[in-house]
CSV table of C-alpha atoms in Angstrom, one decimal:
chain,number,residue,atom,x,y,z
A,837,UNK,CA,23.1,40.1,-1.3
A,838,UNK,CA,26.2,38.3,-0.1
A,839,UNK,CA,24.5,37.4,3.1
A,840,UNK,CA,21.5,36.0,1.2
A,841,UNK,CA,23.8,34.0,-1.1
A,842,UNK,CA,25.7,32.5,2.0
A,843,UNK,CA,22.3,31.7,3.6
A,844,UNK,CA,21.1,30.0,0.4
A,845,UNK,CA,24.3,27.9,0.1
A,846,UNK,CA,23.9,26.9,3.8
A,847,UNK,CA,20.3,25.9,3.2
A,848,UNK,CA,21.1,23.9,0.1
A,849,UNK,CA,23.8,22.0,2.1
A,850,UNK,CA,21.3,21.2,4.8
A,851,UNK,CA,18.7,20.0,2.3
A,852,UNK,CA,21.4,17.8,0.5
A,853,UNK,CA,22.4,16.3,3.8
A,854,UNK,CA,18.8,15.4,4.8
A,855,UNK,CA,18.4,12.2,2.8
A,856,UNK,CA,21.7,10.8,4.1
A,857,UNK,CA,20.8,11.6,7.7
A,858,UNK,CA,17.3,10.2,7.2
A,859,UNK,CA,18.9,7.0,5.8
A,860,UNK,CA,21.1,6.7,8.9
A,861,UNK,CA,18.0,7.2,11.1
A,862,UNK,CA,19.3,10.3,12.8
A,863,UNK,CA,16.6,12.6,11.4
A,864,UNK,CA,13.6,12.6,9.0
A,865,UNK,CA,11.6,15.0,6.9
A,866,UNK,CA,9.1,15.1,9.7
A,867,UNK,CA,11.7,16.2,12.3
A,868,UNK,CA,14.2,14.6,14.7
A,869,UNK,CA,13.5,11.0,15.5
A,870,UNK,CA,15.5,8.6,17.7
A,871,UNK,CA,18.6,7.1,16.0
A,872,UNK,CA,18.5,3.4,15.2
A,873,UNK,CA,20.9,2.5,18.1
A,874,UNK,CA,18.4,4.2,20.5
A,875,UNK,CA,15.5,2.2,19.1
A,876,UNK,CA,14.8,-1.2,20.6
A,877,UNK,CA,16.9,-3.1,23.1
A,878,UNK,CA,20.7,-2.6,23.3
A,879,UNK,CA,22.9,-4.9,21.3
A,880,UNK,CA,23.8,-7.9,23.3
A,881,UNK,CA,20.6,-7.8,25.4
A,882,UNK,CA,19.0,-11.2,26.1
A,883,UNK,CA,15.6,-11.9,24.3
A,884,UNK,CA,12.9,-10.9,26.7
A,885,UNK,CA,10.4,-13.6,27.7
A,886,UNK,CA,7.1,-12.6,26.3
A,887,UNK,CA,3.7,-14.2,25.7
A,888,UNK,CA,1.0,-13.4,23.2
A,889,UNK,CA,-1.6,-14.8,20.8
A,890,UNK,CA,-0.9,-16.0,17.3
A,891,UNK,CA,-3.1,-15.0,14.4
A,892,UNK,CA,-4.9,-18.3,14.6
A,893,UNK,CA,-5.7,-17.7,18.2
A,894,UNK,CA,-3.1,-20.1,19.8
A,895,UNK,CA,-1.1,-18.9,22.7
A,896,UNK,CA,2.7,-18.4,22.2
A,897,UNK,CA,5.6,-17.9,24.6
A,898,UNK,CA,8.9,-16.5,23.4
A,899,UNK,CA,11.9,-16.9,25.7
A,900,UNK,CA,15.6,-17.4,25.4
A,901,UNK,CA,16.9,-21.0,25.7
A,902,UNK,CA,20.5,-20.9,24.5
A,903,UNK,CA,21.9,-22.5,22.6
A,904,UNK,CA,19.0,-22.0,20.2
A,905,UNK,CA,18.7,-24.2,17.1
A,906,UNK,CA,18.3,-21.2,14.9
A,907,UNK,CA,18.7,-17.4,15.0
A,908,UNK,CA,15.5,-15.6,15.6
A,909,UNK,CA,14.4,-12.6,13.5
A,910,UNK,CA,11.6,-10.6,15.0
A,911,UNK,CA,9.9,-8.3,12.5
A,912,UNK,CA,7.7,-5.6,13.9
A,913,UNK,CA,5.1,-4.7,11.3
A,914,UNK,CA,2.0,-2.4,11.1
A,915,UNK,CA,-0.8,-3.0,8.6
A,916,UNK,CA,-1.2,0.7,8.5
A,917,UNK,CA,2.3,1.3,7.1
A,918,UNK,CA,2.5,0.3,3.5
A,919,UNK,CA,6.3,-0.2,3.6
A,920,UNK,CA,6.0,-3.6,5.2
A,921,UNK,CA,4.6,-5.1,2.1
A,922,UNK,CA,8.0,-5.3,0.4
A,923,UNK,CA,9.6,-7.3,3.2
A,924,UNK,CA,6.9,-10.0,3.6
A,925,UNK,CA,8.1,-12.2,0.8
A,926,UNK,CA,11.8,-12.0,1.7
A,927,UNK,CA,10.9,-12.7,5.4
A,928,UNK,CA,8.9,-15.8,4.3
A,929,UNK,CA,11.8,-17.0,2.2
A,930,UNK,CA,14.2,-16.6,5.1
A,931,UNK,CA,11.9,-18.5,7.4
A,932,UNK,CA,11.5,-21.4,5.0
A,933,UNK,CA,15.1,-21.6,3.9
A,934,UNK,CA,17.2,-24.2,5.7
A,935,UNK,CA,20.4,-22.4,4.6
A,936,UNK,CA,19.5,-19.1,6.4
A,937,UNK,CA,19.4,-20.8,9.8
A,938,UNK,CA,16.9,-18.2,10.9
A,939,UNK,CA,13.3,-18.4,12.1
A,940,UNK,CA,11.1,-15.4,11.6
A,941,UNK,CA,8.3,-14.2,13.9
A,942,UNK,CA,6.3,-11.1,13.3
A,943,UNK,CA,4.6,-8.8,15.8
A,944,UNK,CA,1.6,-7.1,14.2
A,945,UNK,CA,-0.4,-4.3,15.7
A,946,UNK,CA,-4.1,-5.2,16.2
A,947,UNK,CA,-6.3,-8.0,17.5
A,948,UNK,CA,-5.8,-11.7,16.6
A,949,UNK,CA,-8.7,-11.4,14.0
A,950,UNK,CA,-6.9,-8.5,12.3
A,951,UNK,CA,-3.6,-10.4,12.4
A,952,UNK,CA,-5.5,-13.4,10.8
A,953,UNK,CA,-6.7,-11.1,8.0
A,954,UNK,CA,-3.1,-9.9,7.6
A,955,UNK,CA,-1.9,-13.5,7.3
A,956,UNK,CA,-4.7,-14.3,4.8
A,957,UNK,CA,-4.2,-11.2,2.6
A,958,UNK,CA,-0.5,-11.6,2.2
A,959,UNK,CA,-0.3,-15.4,2.4
A,960,UNK,CA,2.3,-15.1,5.2
A,961,UNK,CA,4.3,-18.3,5.9
A,962,UNK,CA,5.8,-17.4,9.2
A,963,UNK,CA,4.2,-17.1,12.7
A,964,UNK,CA,2.5,-13.8,13.4
A,965,UNK,CA,1.8,-12.6,16.9
A,966,UNK,CA,-1.0,-10.1,17.5
A,967,UNK,CA,-0.1,-7.1,19.6
A,968,UNK,CA,-3.4,-5.3,20.3
A,969,UNK,CA,-2.2,-2.8,22.8
A,970,UNK,CA,1.4,-2.6,21.5
A,971,UNK,CA,2.5,-4.0,24.8
A,972,UNK,CA,5.1,-6.2,23.1
A,973,UNK,CA,6.2,-3.7,20.5
A,974,UNK,CA,6.6,-0.6,22.7
A,975,UNK,CA,6.9,-2.4,26.0
A,976,UNK,CA,9.0,-5.5,25.8
A,977,UNK,CA,11.0,-4.5,22.7
A,978,UNK,CA,10.8,-0.7,23.0
A,979,UNK,CA,10.3,-0.1,19.3
A,980,UNK,CA,8.4,2.9,18.0
A,981,UNK,CA,9.3,2.7,14.3
A,982,UNK,CA,8.1,0.2,11.8
A,983,UNK,CA,8.8,-1.9,9.9
A,984,UNK,CA,11.6,-2.8,12.3
A,985,UNK,CA,13.7,-5.9,12.6
A,986,UNK,CA,15.5,-7.5,15.6
A,987,UNK,CA,18.0,-10.3,15.0
A,988,UNK,CA,18.7,-12.6,18.0
A,989,UNK,CA,21.6,-15.0,17.8
A,990,UNK,CA,21.7,-18.6,18.9
A,991,UNK,CA,22.9,-17.5,22.3
A,992,UNK,CA,19.6,-15.5,22.7
A,993,UNK,CA,21.3,-12.1,22.6
A,994,UNK,CA,20.5,-9.2,20.2
A,995,UNK,CA,22.9,-9.2,17.3
A,996,UNK,CA,21.6,-6.5,15.0
A,997,UNK,CA,18.5,-4.3,14.6
A,998,UNK,CA,17.3,-1.8,12.0
A,999,UNK,CA,14.5,-0.4,9.9
A,1000,UNK,CA,13.2,-2.7,7.2
A,1001,UNK,CA,12.1,-0.2,4.6
A,1002,UNK,CA,14.2,-1.4,1.7
A,1003,UNK,CA,12.5,-4.7,1.0
A,1004,UNK,CA,14.8,-7.7,0.5
A,1005,UNK,CA,17.9,-5.6,0.9
A,1006,UNK,CA,16.8,-4.6,4.4
A,1007,UNK,CA,16.3,-8.3,5.3
A,1008,UNK,CA,19.7,-9.2,3.9
A,1009,UNK,CA,21.3,-6.3,5.8
A,1010,UNK,CA,19.7,-7.4,9.0
A,1011,UNK,CA,21.1,-10.9,8.5
A,1012,UNK,CA,24.6,-9.4,8.0
A,1013,UNK,CA,24.9,-9.6,4.2
A,1014,UNK,CA,27.5,-7.1,3.1
A,1015,UNK,CA,26.2,-7.2,-0.5
A,1016,UNK,CA,22.9,-5.6,0.6
A,1017,UNK,CA,22.2,-2.1,-0.8
A,1018,UNK,CA,24.2,0.6,1.2
A,1019,UNK,CA,21.0,2.5,2.0
A,1020,UNK,CA,19.7,-0.7,3.7
A,1021,UNK,CA,23.0,-1.3,5.5
A,1022,UNK,CA,23.0,2.3,6.9
A,1023,UNK,CA,19.6,1.6,8.5
A,1024,UNK,CA,21.1,-1.2,10.6
A,1025,UNK,CA,22.8,-1.0,14.0
A,1026,UNK,CA,25.5,-2.0,14.0
A,1027,UNK,CA,26.1,-1.2,10.4
A,1028,UNK,CA,27.0,-4.2,8.2
A,1029,UNK,CA,30.6,-4.2,7.3
A,1030,UNK,CA,32.3,-6.4,4.7
A,1031,UNK,CA,34.6,-8.0,7.3
A,1032,UNK,CA,31.9,-8.9,9.8
A,1033,UNK,CA,30.0,-11.8,8.3
A,1034,UNK,CA,29.8,-14.0,5.3
A,1035,UNK,CA,27.0,-13.2,2.9
A,1036,UNK,CA,23.7,-14.9,3.8
A,1037,UNK,CA,21.6,-16.6,1.2
A,1038,UNK,CA,18.1,-15.1,1.1
B,1364,UNK,CA,-25.8,22.4,-21.4
B,1365,UNK,CA,-26.5,18.7,-20.9
B,1366,UNK,CA,-23.3,17.7,-22.9
B,1367,UNK,CA,-21.2,20.1,-20.8
B,1368,UNK,CA,-22.7,18.7,-17.6
B,1369,UNK,CA,-22.2,15.2,-18.9
B,1370,UNK,CA,-18.5,15.8,-19.7
B,1371,UNK,CA,-17.9,17.5,-16.4
B,1372,UNK,CA,-19.4,14.7,-14.4
B,1373,UNK,CA,-17.6,12.1,-16.4
B,1374,UNK,CA,-14.3,13.9,-15.9
B,1375,UNK,CA,-14.9,14.2,-12.1
B,1376,UNK,CA,-16.0,10.6,-11.6
B,1377,UNK,CA,-13.2,9.2,-13.8
B,1378,UNK,CA,-10.6,11.3,-11.9
B,1379,UNK,CA,-11.9,10.0,-8.5
B,1380,UNK,CA,-12.0,6.4,-9.7
B,1381,UNK,CA,-8.5,6.7,-11.2
B,1382,UNK,CA,-7.1,8.1,-7.9
B,1383,UNK,CA,-8.9,5.2,-6.1
B,1384,UNK,CA,-8.0,2.3,-8.4
B,1385,UNK,CA,-4.3,3.1,-9.1
B,1386,UNK,CA,-2.9,2.6,-5.6
B,1387,UNK,CA,-5.0,-0.6,-5.2
B,1388,UNK,CA,-3.7,-2.0,-8.5
B,1389,UNK,CA,-0.1,-1.3,-7.5
B,1390,UNK,CA,-0.6,-2.9,-4.1
B,1391,UNK,CA,-3.3,-5.6,-4.6
B,1392,UNK,CA,-2.7,-7.5,-1.4
B,1393,UNK,CA,-3.0,-4.3,0.7
B,1394,UNK,CA,-6.5,-3.8,-0.7
B,1395,UNK,CA,-7.4,-7.5,0.0
B,1396,UNK,CA,-6.5,-6.8,3.6
B,1397,UNK,CA,-8.7,-3.7,3.6
B,1398,UNK,CA,-11.7,-5.8,2.2
B,1399,UNK,CA,-11.0,-8.5,4.9
B,1400,UNK,CA,-10.9,-5.8,7.6
B,1401,UNK,CA,-14.4,-4.7,6.6
B,1402,UNK,CA,-15.7,-8.2,7.7
B,1403,UNK,CA,-18.8,-8.1,5.5
B,1404,UNK,CA,-17.7,-11.0,3.2
B,1405,UNK,CA,-16.5,-14.5,3.8
B,1406,UNK,CA,-12.7,-14.8,3.4
B,1407,UNK,CA,-12.7,-16.4,-0.1
B,1408,UNK,CA,-15.2,-13.8,-1.4
B,1409,UNK,CA,-13.2,-11.0,0.2
B,1410,UNK,CA,-10.1,-12.2,-1.7
B,1411,UNK,CA,-12.1,-12.2,-4.9
B,1412,UNK,CA,-13.6,-8.8,-4.3
B,1413,UNK,CA,-10.1,-7.5,-3.4
B,1414,UNK,CA,-8.8,-8.6,-6.7
B,1415,UNK,CA,-11.7,-7.5,-8.9
B,1416,UNK,CA,-12.8,-4.2,-7.4
B,1417,UNK,CA,-9.6,-2.2,-8.4
B,1418,UNK,CA,-9.8,-3.7,-12.0
B,1419,UNK,CA,-13.5,-2.7,-12.2
B,1420,UNK,CA,-12.7,0.8,-11.0
B,1421,UNK,CA,-10.1,1.2,-13.6
B,1422,UNK,CA,-12.5,-0.2,-16.3
B,1423,UNK,CA,-14.9,2.6,-15.3
B,1424,UNK,CA,-12.2,5.1,-15.8
B,1425,UNK,CA,-11.3,3.7,-19.3
B,1426,UNK,CA,-14.9,3.6,-20.4
B,1427,UNK,CA,-15.8,7.0,-19.1
B,1428,UNK,CA,-12.8,8.7,-20.7
B,1429,UNK,CA,-12.9,6.9,-24.0
B,1430,UNK,CA,-16.7,7.3,-24.3
B,1431,UNK,CA,-17.0,3.8,-25.6
B,1432,UNK,CA,-19.7,2.7,-23.2
B,1433,UNK,CA,-20.7,5.5,-21.0
B,1434,UNK,CA,-23.9,4.1,-19.6
B,1435,UNK,CA,-22.6,0.7,-18.6
B,1436,UNK,CA,-19.6,2.4,-17.0
B,1437,UNK,CA,-21.8,4.7,-15.0
B,1438,UNK,CA,-24.0,1.7,-14.0
B,1439,UNK,CA,-20.9,-0.2,-12.9
B,1440,UNK,CA,-19.7,2.8,-10.9
B,1441,UNK,CA,-23.1,3.0,-9.2
B,1442,UNK,CA,-22.9,-0.7,-8.3
B,1443,UNK,CA,-19.4,-0.3,-6.9
B,1444,UNK,CA,-20.4,2.8,-4.9
B,1445,UNK,CA,-23.5,1.1,-3.5
B,1446,UNK,CA,-21.3,-1.8,-2.4
B,1447,UNK,CA,-18.8,0.5,-0.7
B,1448,UNK,CA,-21.6,2.4,1.1
B,1449,UNK,CA,-23.1,-0.9,2.4
B,1450,UNK,CA,-19.7,-1.9,3.7
B,1451,UNK,CA,-19.2,1.4,5.4
B,1452,UNK,CA,-22.7,1.6,6.8
B,1453,UNK,CA,-22.5,-2.0,8.3
B,1454,UNK,CA,-19.2,-1.1,10.0
B,1455,UNK,CA,-20.6,2.2,11.3
B,1456,UNK,CA,-23.5,0.4,12.7
B,1457,UNK,CA,-21.1,-2.0,14.4
B,1458,UNK,CA,-19.3,0.9,15.9
B,1459,UNK,CA,-16.0,0.0,14.3
B,1460,UNK,CA,-13.4,2.6,13.4
B,1461,UNK,CA,-11.4,1.1,10.5
B,1462,UNK,CA,-9.5,2.6,7.7
B,1463,UNK,CA,-11.8,3.2,4.7
B,1464,UNK,CA,-9.1,2.1,2.2
B,1465,UNK,CA,-10.8,4.4,-0.4
B,1466,UNK,CA,-7.5,5.4,-2.0
B,1467,UNK,CA,-5.3,2.5,-1.0
B,1468,UNK,CA,-3.4,1.9,2.2
B,1469,UNK,CA,-1.1,4.9,1.8
B,1470,UNK,CA,-3.8,7.5,2.4
B,1471,UNK,CA,-5.3,6.6,5.8
B,1472,UNK,CA,-8.9,7.8,6.4
B,1473,UNK,CA,-11.2,6.4,9.1
B,1474,UNK,CA,-14.8,5.5,8.0
B,1475,UNK,CA,-17.5,7.8,9.0
B,1476,UNK,CA,-20.4,9.9,7.9
B,1477,UNK,CA,-18.2,12.2,5.7
B,1478,UNK,CA,-17.0,9.1,3.7
B,1479,UNK,CA,-20.6,7.9,3.4
B,1480,UNK,CA,-21.7,11.3,2.2
B,1481,UNK,CA,-18.8,11.5,-0.3
B,1482,UNK,CA,-19.8,8.1,-1.8
B,1483,UNK,CA,-23.5,9.2,-1.9
B,1484,UNK,CA,-22.4,12.3,-3.8
B,1485,UNK,CA,-20.4,10.2,-6.3
B,1486,UNK,CA,-23.3,7.9,-6.6
B,1487,UNK,CA,-25.5,10.8,-7.6
B,1488,UNK,CA,-23.0,11.9,-10.2
B,1489,UNK,CA,-22.7,8.5,-11.6
B,1490,UNK,CA,-26.5,8.1,-11.8
B,1491,UNK,CA,-26.7,11.4,-13.6
B,1492,UNK,CA,-24.1,10.3,-16.1
B,1493,UNK,CA,-26.2,7.1,-16.7
B,1494,UNK,CA,-29.4,9.1,-17.3
B,1495,UNK,CA,-27.7,11.7,-19.5
B,1496,UNK,CA,-25.9,9.1,-21.7
B,1497,UNK,CA,-27.5,9.2,-25.1
B,1498,UNK,CA,-27.1,5.5,-25.7
B,1499,UNK,CA,-25.6,2.5,-24.0
B,1500,UNK,CA,-22.6,1.9,-26.2
B,1501,UNK,CA,-22.3,5.0,-28.5
B,1502,UNK,CA,-18.8,6.3,-29.0
B,1503,UNK,CA,-19.7,9.8,-27.7
B,1504,UNK,CA,-18.1,12.6,-26.0
B,1505,UNK,CA,-14.4,13.1,-25.9
B,1506,UNK,CA,-13.1,11.3,-28.9
B,1507,UNK,CA,-11.2,14.0,-30.8
B,1508,UNK,CA,-11.2,12.3,-34.2
B,1509,UNK,CA,-14.6,10.7,-34.7
B,1510,UNK,CA,-15.1,8.1,-37.4
B,1511,UNK,CA,-17.5,9.0,-40.2
B,1512,UNK,CA,-20.9,7.5,-39.7
B,1513,UNK,CA,-23.4,6.5,-42.4
B,1514,UNK,CA,-26.7,8.5,-42.4
B,1515,UNK,CA,-29.0,5.8,-43.7
B,1516,UNK,CA,-32.0,8.2,-44.1
B,1517,UNK,CA,-30.1,10.5,-46.5
B,1518,UNK,CA,-28.4,7.5,-48.2
B,1519,UNK,CA,-25.0,9.3,-48.2
B,1520,UNK,CA,-21.9,9.8,-46.1
B,1521,UNK,CA,-22.2,12.5,-43.5
B,1522,UNK,CA,-19.1,13.3,-41.5
B,1523,UNK,CA,-19.1,14.5,-37.9
B,1524,UNK,CA,-19.2,18.2,-37.1
B,1525,UNK,CA,-15.4,18.3,-36.4
B,1526,UNK,CA,-14.7,17.5,-40.1
B,1527,UNK,CA,-16.7,20.4,-41.7
B,1528,UNK,CA,-14.1,20.8,-44.5
B,1529,UNK,CA,-14.6,17.2,-45.5
B,1530,UNK,CA,-18.4,17.7,-45.5
B,1531,UNK,CA,-18.0,20.7,-47.8
B,1532,UNK,CA,-15.7,18.7,-50.1
B,1533,UNK,CA,-18.2,15.8,-50.3
B,1534,UNK,CA,-21.0,18.2,-51.0
B,1535,UNK,CA,-19.0,19.6,-54.0
B,1536,UNK,CA,-18.8,16.1,-55.5
B,1537,UNK,CA,-22.6,15.7,-55.7
C-alpha cells in the first residue's frame, strides 16, 4: 500500500509539472519535442538570404543588409493550425505601427494560391510568402513548430525566437515586452527579462 | 413509430449540425478560408458563404430542437448538404486533397468518398424529417409545456395530452 501511495504521489508530481514544462517548450502532452532554443537558427545568426513568391504571385528576396531600417519579425504560420488565428491581428498592428519599428513577414505553408486565400480570409496587412515545399520553414529557418516567430535586429542577426501560441502576449514577448504574460515569455528564447528591454507598444 | 423516428432523426441531425456550426461560429475567418480553399465560388461569394453557412447551420439546430419550423429547417439542411456535396464532388473530380472543414479547422479531415457518403446519409435523414413533418410551421415535437389550442370543431378549449388534469377540470365545468 505504501509503495502504491509513493507511486501515486510521484505520478501526481509528474502530471503537475507537465504544463510548466510544456510552456517552456521542453516537452508536450504528445511527448518530448525539441526545446525552443534548439528550434530555428541560433541566436545571433545572420538572416539567411532566401527567395520565394508572395501571395499575390510577385517574387520576393529576403537578405540581410545592415543597418536595416527596421527590425524584421518572421512569423511562421500554418493554415492547418488554428492557433495562428489569434496572432494575425497583433502582427498586423505591429507591421503598421511606426512606433514598433518592426516589419512583419509571414511564411505560410502552401502554394501561392492558398497563401492568397489565407490573406483574403484574414484580411492580412503584412507580406505573406508562400512556402509550398516547406523549403524555407524547415530548410532555411530550421523550424518545425508553428506558429513560430523569429525576430531579427537592425544588424540582421537573430535577437529572439519563440512559439506564438498566446496571441498578442506572444507577439509582445517576442518583441521583448516584459509586461507580456509569463506563459508567453517562457515560450521565448532567450526569455524576456524585465531588465532586458523597454516595453514595446503593440 | 413515425413520431419516434422523427424525434430520433431530428436529434441526430441537430447534433451533427451543432457540432459543425459551433467551431465555425467561434472562428469565422477560419471557415472563410476553408470555403476559399474549395475554389468553387468567386472570392466575394466565398466570403459571403463563409459568413452565412455557420449561421444557417445553427438556425437548423434551433428550429429542429424547438420544433417551431421543422419542415423549413429540414429543407434548409438538405440545401446546405447538397451544397457541401457539390463542393466535395467538384474537388474530388479535380483530384485535390483538401481539408473538408466539416467541423471547423481544429478537426482536420481530408475530403473523400467517406465524407461524401456521410453527407449523403445526413441528406437522407434530413429529407425524411421533411417528409415526416406534419406541417411546415407547427410547434410540434419536443416542447415540454405545450400551449392550449382551440378546437374550432368542438367550439371549446381542448388542452394537449400532457395536461390531462386540466382537461378533466374543464370537463367538470361543463
